[in-house]
Coordinates of C-alpha atoms in Angstrom, one line a residue:
X251 CA -35.8 -3.7 -13.4
X252 CA -36.1 -7.1 -13.8
X253 CA -34.0 -9.1 -12.0
X254 CA -32.8 -12.5 -13.8
X255 CA -32.6 -16.0 -11.8
X256 CA -29.1 -15.6 -12.3
X257 CA -29.4 -11.6 -10.7
X258 CA -31.2 -12.7 -8.1
X259 CA -29.3 -15.4 -7.0
X260 CA -25.8 -12.9 -7.1
X261 CA -27.5 -10.1 -5.1
X262 CA -28.6 -12.5 -2.5
X263 CA -25.2 -13.9 -2.4
X264 CA -23.7 -10.0 -2.1
X265 CA -26.8 -9.9 1.1
X266 CA -26.0 -12.8 2.8
X267 CA -21.8 -12.2 2.3
X268 CA -22.0 -8.6 3.1
X269 CA -24.1 -9.9 6.5
X270 CA -21.0 -12.2 7.6
X271 CA -19.0 -9.8 7.1
X272 CA -20.3 -7.2 9.8
X273 CA -21.3 -9.7 11.7
X274 CA -17.4 -10.9 11.8
X275 CA -16.0 -7.4 12.0
X276 CA -18.5 -6.6 15.2
X277 CA -17.9 -9.8 17.2
X278 CA -14.5 -11.3 16.1
X279 CA -11.9 -8.5 15.8
X280 CA -13.2 -6.0 18.7
X281 CA -12.8 -2.4 16.9
X282 CA -10.2 0.0 17.7
X283 CA -12.3 2.6 19.4
X284 CA -10.7 5.3 16.8
X285 CA -7.4 5.1 18.9
X286 CA -4.9 6.9 16.5
X287 CA -7.7 9.4 15.8
X288 CA -8.5 9.9 18.5
X289 CA -4.6 10.8 19.0
X290 CA -4.2 12.2 15.7
X291 CA -7.3 14.6 17.3
X292 CA -6.4 15.0 20.5
X293 CA -2.5 16.3 19.5
X294 CA -4.3 18.9 17.1
X295 CA -6.7 20.3 19.5
X296 CA -3.7 20.7 22.1
X297 CA -2.1 22.7 19.9
X298 CA -4.8 24.7 18.7
X299 CA -7.2 25.0 21.3
X300 CA -5.4 24.5 24.6
X301 CA -1.6 26.2 23.8
X302 CA 0.5 23.5 24.0
X303 CA 2.9 21.2 21.3
X304 CA 1.2 18.5 19.4
X305 CA 4.1 16.5 20.9
X306 CA 3.6 16.7 24.5
X307 CA 0.0 14.9 24.0
X308 CA -1.3 11.9 25.7
X309 CA -4.2 10.2 25.2
X310 CA -5.6 9.9 28.8
X311 CA -4.7 6.8 30.9
X312 CA -1.7 6.1 28.2
X313 CA 1.6 7.3 27.4
X314 CA 0.8 7.5 23.7
X315 CA 1.1 10.7 22.0
X316 CA 1.8 11.6 18.2
X317 CA 4.1 10.3 16.4
X318 CA 4.3 11.5 13.1
X319 CA 6.9 14.6 11.5
X320 CA 5.5 17.8 11.9
X321 CA 3.8 18.2 8.4
X322 CA 1.5 15.0 9.8
X323 CA 0.1 18.0 12.0
X324 CA -0.1 20.9 9.9
X325 CA -2.7 18.5 7.1
X326 CA -4.8 17.9 10.2
X327 CA -5.6 21.1 10.6
X328 CA -8.9 20.9 9.9
X329 CA -9.4 18.9 12.7
X330 CA -9.3 21.8 15.5
X331 CA -12.7 22.5 13.5
X332 CA -14.7 19.6 14.4
X333 CA -15.9 17.4 16.8
X334 CA -14.0 14.1 18.0
X335 CA -17.4 12.2 16.0
X336 CA -17.4 14.4 12.9
X337 CA -13.5 13.7 12.4
X338 CA -15.0 10.3 12.8
X339 CA -17.3 10.6 9.7
X340 CA -14.3 12.5 8.0
X341 CA -11.6 10.0 8.4
X342 CA -14.1 7.0 7.6
X343 CA -14.5 9.2 4.0
X344 CA -11.4 9.6 2.6
X345 CA -10.0 5.8 3.4
X346 CA -13.2 5.2 1.9
X347 CA -12.0 6.8 -1.1
X348 CA -8.7 6.2 -1.4
X349 CA -10.3 2.5 -1.3
X350 CA -11.4 3.4 -4.1
X351 CA -8.5 4.8 -5.8
X352 CA -6.4 1.3 -4.7
X353 CA -8.8 -1.3 -6.3
X354 CA -9.5 1.3 -8.9
X355 CA -5.5 0.9 -9.7
X356 CA -4.7 -2.1 -8.6
X357 CA -7.9 -4.3 -10.5
X358 CA -9.6 -1.3 -12.1
X359 CA -10.1 -3.0 -15.6
X360 CA -11.0 -6.7 -14.4
X361 CA -13.6 -5.5 -11.8
X362 CA -15.2 -3.3 -14.5
X363 CA -15.4 -6.6 -16.4
X364 CA -17.2 -8.4 -13.5
X365 CA -19.8 -5.5 -13.0
X366 CA -21.2 -4.7 -10.6
X367 CA -21.2 -8.7 -8.0
X368 CA -17.4 -8.3 -8.7
X369 CA -17.1 -5.0 -6.7
X370 CA -19.3 -5.9 -4.2
X371 CA -17.7 -9.5 -3.4
X372 CA -14.0 -7.3 -3.0
X373 CA -15.4 -4.9 -1.5
X374 CA -16.7 -7.9 1.2
X375 CA -13.5 -9.7 0.8
X376 CA -11.2 -6.5 1.2
X377 CA -13.1 -5.6 4.4
X378 CA -11.8 -9.0 6.1
X379 CA -8.3 -8.1 5.8
X380 CA -7.0 -7.4 8.8
X381 CA -4.8 -4.6 8.2
X382 CA -7.3 -3.1 5.9
X383 CA -10.4 -3.1 8.9
X384 CA -7.4 -2.5 11.4
X385 CA -7.2 1.3 9.5
X386 CA -10.4 1.4 9.3
X387 CA -11.0 0.9 12.8
X388 CA -8.1 2.5 14.6
X389 CA -8.6 5.7 12.4
X390 CA -4.8 5.2 10.6
X391 CA -3.7 7.6 7.2
X392 CA -2.4 4.1 6.4
X393 CA -4.2 3.6 3.6
X394 CA -4.4 7.0 2.6
X395 CA 0.0 6.7 1.8
X396 CA -1.2 3.7 -0.5
X397 CA -3.2 6.2 -2.5
X398 CA -0.7 8.3 -3.0
X399 CA 2.2 6.5 -3.8
X400 CA -0.3 4.3 -5.7
X401 CA -1.6 7.0 -8.3
X402 CA 2.7 8.1 -9.1
X403 CA 3.2 4.2 -10.3
X404 CA -0.2 4.8 -12.6
X405 CA 1.0 8.4 -13.5
X406 CA 4.0 6.5 -14.7
X407 CA 2.6 3.8 -15.9
X408 CA 0.1 5.8 -18.1
X409 CA 2.8 7.9 -19.6
X410 CA 1.7 11.0 -17.5
X411 CA 5.4 11.3 -15.7
X412 CA 5.2 15.0 -15.7
X413 CA 3.4 15.0 -12.6
X414 CA 4.9 11.5 -10.6
X415 CA 6.5 12.2 -7.4
X416 CA 3.9 14.6 -5.9
X417 CA 2.5 11.5 -4.5
X418 CA 5.3 9.9 -3.2
X419 CA 6.3 13.0 -2.1
X420 CA 3.4 14.2 0.4
X421 CA 3.3 10.3 1.8
X422 CA 7.4 11.3 2.5
X423 CA 7.1 13.7 4.7
X424 CA 3.7 12.5 6.2
X425 CA 5.0 9.3 7.4
X426 CA 9.0 8.5 6.7
X427 CA 8.2 5.3 5.5
X428 CA 7.2 5.5 2.0
X429 CA 10.2 7.9 0.9
X430 CA 12.3 4.5 0.0
X431 CA 10.5 4.6 -2.8
X432 CA 12.0 7.6 -3.8
X433 CA 15.0 5.2 -4.2
X434 CA 12.8 2.9 -6.2
X435 CA 12.6 6.5 -8.7
X436 CA 15.9 6.0 -8.8
X437 CA 16.4 3.0 -9.6
X438 CA 13.8 3.0 -12.1
X439 CA 16.0 6.0 -13.5
X440 CA 13.5 8.7 -13.7
X441 CA 15.4 11.2 -11.7
X442 CA 13.1 14.0 -12.6
X443 CA 10.2 12.2 -10.6
X444 CA 12.5 11.2 -7.9
X445 CA 13.4 15.1 -7.3
X446 CA 10.3 16.4 -7.7
X447 CA 9.3 13.9 -4.2
X448 CA 12.3 15.0 -3.1
X449 CA 11.0 18.6 -4.2
X450 CA 7.9 18.2 -2.5
X451 CA 8.5 16.9 0.3
X452 CA 11.1 19.5 1.7
X453 CA 8.9 21.8 0.0
X454 CA 6.1 20.2 2.8
X455 CA 8.7 19.5 6.0
X456 CA 9.7 23.3 5.6
X457 CA 6.5 24.8 5.6
X458 CA 5.8 22.7 8.7
X459 CA 9.2 24.0 10.2
X460 CA 7.4 27.7 9.6
X461 CA 4.4 26.8 11.0
X462 CA 5.5 25.1 13.8
X463 CA 9.2 25.7 14.5
X464 CA 9.5 24.6 18.1
X465 CA 7.5 20.9 17.1
X466 CA 9.6 20.6 14.2
X467 CA 12.9 21.0 16.3
X468 CA 12.2 18.5 18.6
X469 CA 10.6 15.8 16.5
X470 CA 13.9 15.7 13.7
X471 CA 16.5 16.6 16.8
X472 CA 14.5 14.0 19.2
X473 CA 11.8 12.4 18.6
X474 CA 12.2 11.1 15.2
X475 CA 15.2 9.3 17.0
X476 CA 13.5 7.6 19.7
X477 CA 11.1 4.4 18.6
X478 CA 10.0 3.8 22.2
X479 CA 7.1 6.9 21.4
X480 CA 5.5 4.8 19.3
X481 CA 5.6 1.2 21.2
X482 CA 7.7 -1.7 22.6
X483 CA 9.2 -3.3 19.9
X484 CA 9.0 -7.1 20.9
X485 CA 4.9 -6.2 20.7
X486 CA 3.2 -9.1 18.6
X487 CA 1.6 -6.2 16.6
X488 CA 5.3 -5.0 15.3
X489 CA 5.4 -7.4 12.3
X490 CA 9.6 -6.1 11.1
X491 CA 12.7 -8.0 11.0
X492 CA 13.5 -5.6 14.2
X493 CA 9.4 -6.9 15.9
X494 CA 11.1 -11.0 15.0
X495 CA 14.1 -10.1 17.0
X496 CA 13.6 -8.6 19.6
X497 CA 10.8 -11.2 19.8
X498 CA 13.7 -13.2 20.1
X499 CA 15.9 -11.5 22.2
X500 CA 13.0 -10.4 25.1
X501 CA 13.6 -9.5 27.8
X502 CA 16.8 -8.2 26.4
X503 CA 17.4 -5.6 23.5
X504 CA 17.8 -7.4 20.0
X505 CA 21.3 -7.1 18.1
X506 CA 21.9 -4.9 16.4
X507 CA 24.1 -6.1 14.5
X508 CA 22.1 -8.9 13.5
X509 CA 19.1 -6.6 12.6
X510 CA 22.0 -4.8 10.5
X511 CA 22.4 -8.3 8.3
X512 CA 18.7 -8.8 7.6
X513 CA 18.0 -5.8 6.6
X514 CA 21.2 -5.6 3.9
X515 CA 20.2 -9.0 2.8
X516 CA 16.2 -7.7 2.5
X517 CA 17.7 -4.4 0.5
X518 CA 19.6 -6.6 -1.8
X519 CA 17.0 -8.8 -2.4
X520 CA 14.9 -6.2 -3.0
X521 CA 17.4 -3.8 -5.6
X522 CA 18.0 -7.2 -8.0
X523 CA 14.1 -8.3 -8.0
X524 CA 12.6 -4.0 -8.4
X525 CA 15.7 -4.1 -10.9
X526 CA 14.8 -6.5 -13.3
X527 CA 11.0 -6.0 -12.6
X528 CA 11.6 -2.2 -14.0
X529 CA 13.2 -4.4 -16.8
X530 CA 10.9 -5.5 -18.3
X531 CA 8.5 -2.3 -17.3
X532 CA 6.7 -4.1 -14.9
X533 CA 6.7 -1.3 -12.5
X534 CA 3.1 -2.4 -10.3
X535 CA 5.6 -4.8 -9.6
X536 CA 8.5 -2.8 -9.4
X537 CA 6.0 -0.8 -6.4
X538 CA 4.7 -3.1 -4.8
X539 CA 8.3 -5.4 -3.7
X540 CA 8.9 -1.8 -2.5
X541 CA 6.1 -1.6 0.0
X542 CA 7.4 -5.0 0.7
X543 CA 11.1 -4.4 1.9
X544 CA 9.8 -1.0 3.3
X545 CA 7.3 -3.6 5.8
X546 CA 10.6 -5.5 6.5
X547 CA 12.8 -2.0 7.4
X548 CA 10.6 -0.4 9.0
X549 CA 11.5 -0.6 13.4
X550 CA 8.1 -0.4 13.8
X551 CA 5.2 -1.9 11.3
X552 CA 2.3 -2.4 13.3
X553 CA -0.2 -5.2 11.9
X554 CA -2.3 -2.3 9.9
X555 CA 0.7 -0.9 8.3
X556 CA 0.7 -4.2 6.6
X557 CA -2.2 -2.6 3.5
X558 CA 1.6 -2.1 1.6
X559 CA 1.3 -6.0 1.2
X560 CA -2.5 -4.7 -0.9
X561 CA -0.3 -4.4 -4.8
X562 CA 1.2 -7.6 -3.8
X563 CA -1.7 -9.9 -3.7
X564 CA -3.8 -8.2 -6.6
X565 CA -0.6 -9.4 -8.3
X566 CA -0.7 -13.2 -7.1
X567 CA -4.3 -12.9 -7.7
X568 CA -4.1 -12.0 -11.4
X569 CA -0.9 -14.0 -11.7
X570 CA -3.7 -16.9 -10.2
X571 CA -6.7 -16.8 -13.2
X572 CA -4.1 -18.0 -15.5
X573 CA -1.9 -20.5 -12.9
X574 CA -4.3 -22.7 -10.3
X575 CA -2.0 -23.3 -8.0
X576 CA -0.6 -19.6 -7.7
X577 CA -4.4 -19.1 -7.1
X578 CA -4.3 -21.1 -4.0
X579 CA -1.0 -19.9 -2.6
X580 CA -2.8 -16.6 -2.4
X581 CA -5.9 -18.1 -1.2
X582 CA -4.0 -19.6 1.6
X583 CA -2.0 -16.3 2.3
X584 CA -5.5 -13.8 2.5
X585 CA -7.1 -16.2 5.1
X586 CA -4.1 -16.3 7.1
X587 CA -3.8 -12.7 6.3
X588 CA -7.6 -12.5 7.8
X589 CA -7.2 -14.2 10.9
X590 CA -5.6 -12.3 13.0
X591 CA -3.4 -15.2 13.4
X592 CA -0.3 -13.1 15.4
X593 CA -2.8 -12.4 18.3
X594 CA -2.8 -16.2 19.5
X595 CA 0.6 -15.3 20.7
X596 CA 0.1 -12.2 22.6
X597 CA 0.7 -13.0 26.0
X598 CA 4.2 -15.6 25.1
X599 CA 6.0 -15.8 21.9
X600 CA 8.7 -17.9 23.2
X601 CA 8.9 -21.6 21.9
X602 CA 9.0 -22.5 18.0
X603 CA 5.6 -21.8 17.8
X604 CA 5.8 -18.8 18.9
X605 CA 8.6 -18.3 16.6
X606 CA 6.6 -18.8 14.2
X607 CA 3.9 -18.0 14.9
X608 CA 3.9 -14.9 16.7
X609 CA 6.1 -13.9 13.5
X610 CA 3.5 -15.0 10.4
X611 CA 2.6 -11.7 8.8
X612 CA 6.9 -11.5 8.6
X613 CA 6.7 -14.6 6.7
X614 CA 4.2 -13.9 4.4
X615 CA 6.2 -10.2 3.4
X616 CA 9.2 -13.1 3.2
X617 CA 7.5 -14.7 1.0
X618 CA 6.5 -12.6 -1.2
X619 CA 9.5 -10.2 -1.6
X620 CA 11.8 -13.9 -2.7
X621 CA 8.8 -15.6 -5.0
X622 CA 5.8 -12.3 -6.4
X623 CA 6.0 -12.9 -9.8
X624 CA 7.2 -10.1 -11.1
X625 CA 8.7 -9.0 -14.0
X626 CA 6.2 -11.3 -16.3
X627 CA 5.2 -11.4 -20.2
X628 CA 3.3 -8.0 -20.2
X629 CA -0.1 -9.8 -21.5
X630 CA 0.0 -11.1 -18.1
X631 CA 0.3 -7.6 -16.4
X632 CA -2.6 -5.0 -14.6
X633 CA -3.8 -3.7 -18.3
X634 CA -3.3 0.0 -17.3
X635 CA -3.5 1.7 -20.8
X636 CA -1.1 3.7 -21.9
X637 CA -2.0 6.8 -23.6
X638 CA -2.2 7.3 -27.6
X639 CA 0.8 9.2 -27.8
X640 CA 2.5 7.2 -26.9
X641 CA 2.0 4.7 -29.7
X642 CA 4.5 3.0 -31.5
X643 CA 5.0 3.6 -35.1
X644 CA 4.7 1.7 -38.5
X645 CA 6.9 0.8 -40.5
X646 CA 7.8 3.0 -43.2
X647 CA 6.8 3.7 -46.2
X648 CA 9.9 2.3 -47.8
X649 CA 10.1 -0.8 -46.0
X650 CA 6.7 -1.5 -45.6
X651 CA 6.1 -5.4 -44.3
X652 CA 5.3 -9.0 -45.2
X653 CA 2.4 -10.5 -44.9
X654 CA 1.4 -13.7 -46.3
X655 CA -0.1 -13.5 -50.4
X656 CA -3.0 -15.3 -48.7
X657 CA -3.5 -12.2 -46.9
X658 CA -6.7 -10.2 -47.6
X659 CA -4.6 -7.0 -47.3
X660 CA -2.3 -6.5 -51.3
X661 CA 1.1 -7.3 -50.9
X662 CA 2.6 -4.1 -52.0
X663 CA 1.2 -0.8 -50.6
X664 CA -1.0 1.2 -53.7
X665 CA 0.7 3.3 -56.3
X666 CA -1.8 6.6 -54.9
X667 CA -0.6 5.4 -50.8
X668 CA 2.9 5.8 -52.1
X669 CA 2.6 9.3 -53.8
X670 CA 0.9 11.0 -50.6
X671 CA 3.8 9.6 -48.5
X672 CA 1.5 7.6 -46.7
X673 CA 2.2 4.0 -44.4
X674 CA -0.4 0.6 -44.8
X675 CA -1.4 -0.3 -41.5
X676 CA -2.0 2.1 -38.6
X677 CA -1.1 5.8 -38.4
X678 CA 2.0 7.4 -37.8
X679 CA 2.6 10.0 -35.1
X680 CA 4.6 12.8 -37.3
X681 CA 5.5 14.6 -33.9
X682 CA 7.4 11.4 -32.6
X683 CA 10.4 9.9 -33.7
X684 CA 12.0 6.7 -32.9
X685 CA 10.4 3.3 -30.9
X686 CA 8.1 4.0 -27.9
X687 CA 6.4 1.0 -26.4
X688 CA 2.3 0.0 -27.6
X689 CA -0.5 1.2 -26.2
X690 CA -2.6 -1.1 -23.3
X691 CA -5.4 -0.9 -26.1
X692 CA -3.1 -2.8 -28.0
X693 CA -2.2 -4.8 -25.8
X694 CA -4.5 -8.2 -24.4
X695 CA -5.6 -8.4 -20.7
X696 CA -4.1 -11.3 -18.1
X697 CA -6.6 -13.5 -18.8
X698 CA -5.8 -14.4 18.4
X699 CA -7.7 -11.5 18.3
X700 CA -7.8 -8.4 20.0
X701 CA -10.3 -9.2 23.5
X702 CA -10.0 -6.3 26.3
X703 CA -9.3 -3.0 26.5
X704 CA -5.9 -2.5 27.3
X705 CA -6.1 -4.2 23.3
X706 CA -8.0 -1.8 22.1
X707 CA -4.6 -0.2 20.0
X708 CA -1.3 -1.6 18.6
X709 CA 0.6 0.7 20.8
X710 CA -1.5 0.1 24.4
X711 CA -0.7 -3.1 25.6
X712 CA 2.0 -3.7 28.1
X713 CA 4.4 -6.6 28.9
X714 CA 2.8 -9.3 30.9
X715 CA 4.6 -9.0 34.5

């Protein structure tokens, strides 16, 4: 196909942007050398081929090992069939597939409107985001978990709630943090979906206990309560409320009472705002708020865990297309989340500048929890479509809707239509009764980086002497 002048310009722009992204990714924030995937692969290999426990394995030269629930090790069993390089390739493909699904859920309609150019620019911009690029270069599972949870959000928003809860249940069995979305399902008065999530998580956990009973016993009685297995609370990569308090108290232990009060405040704000979003049928907004709350409440939220902010950023950019002030705010937050700014305080987070700068991503998360525009008019929502069977019935023939006399339609139904018992206007689905929401098709669309080998992982750095 022959390219027009405009197409040539767009192609050159995308090539230049992709080159800049590649150079930035390869040189500025050094790659994490698949550290976390090495943990997964080494733990499974030690379990299957050497008869050890996944929780006894340590990456050579470090004190860090497998920290996820036993079911995570069970679903990673296929790694035992591959060498490390093959496992890295599979991990990359899984993260790419998860990213594609996340983009489809969050921005599918808008990307289709802008074609290949919009998709290419979005992918390049997404690759610059620190939580995303760290998830890829660590070989982490965050994007896969986000895709599982957003899959349930999509099911609930498109009238396919029969299977809703499966993704959240699997995500909670792999990693504990997504379990907060079960509470969201209860707030949304979706007891069936919440029950499905609990059932799936319990079944997966029971399967893991059957496959690896000793490791399961150790995890649920000891390891799950020991945060030191994951890393230091005061490490600058920990962008949670606990991380803020730990850096303030360093070298002392952070106050548990202070954390409890802060956590209760965050929970209160989350419940209040999530219920308002749900009352307006803003499912994506409620899920976005829950991801923010999860990041703040988790004892340890490494920078790469902040992919849970992606739904909030998608909402902010979407609203920003209509309200320029929001677009500027979204752009500033995006630049900060690309900048690796928190690493400037890697060695010393003391003082006012340390308090503000080392917790930059926490302030962003808090600000989004308080100010994210959710529960807006339906025209401003992501254009997720409901199934045709959820279309609202037309007025009954007995009470036809009035129309202006100048309209082209007759002011009364014809005698033939009355005789047939049909209504003027959209067809009535006689299989359903009562009112329901209109389909989505009837709604208009919404107009300091790590620089040495000791910093290769967000867990591996040791405190300065």
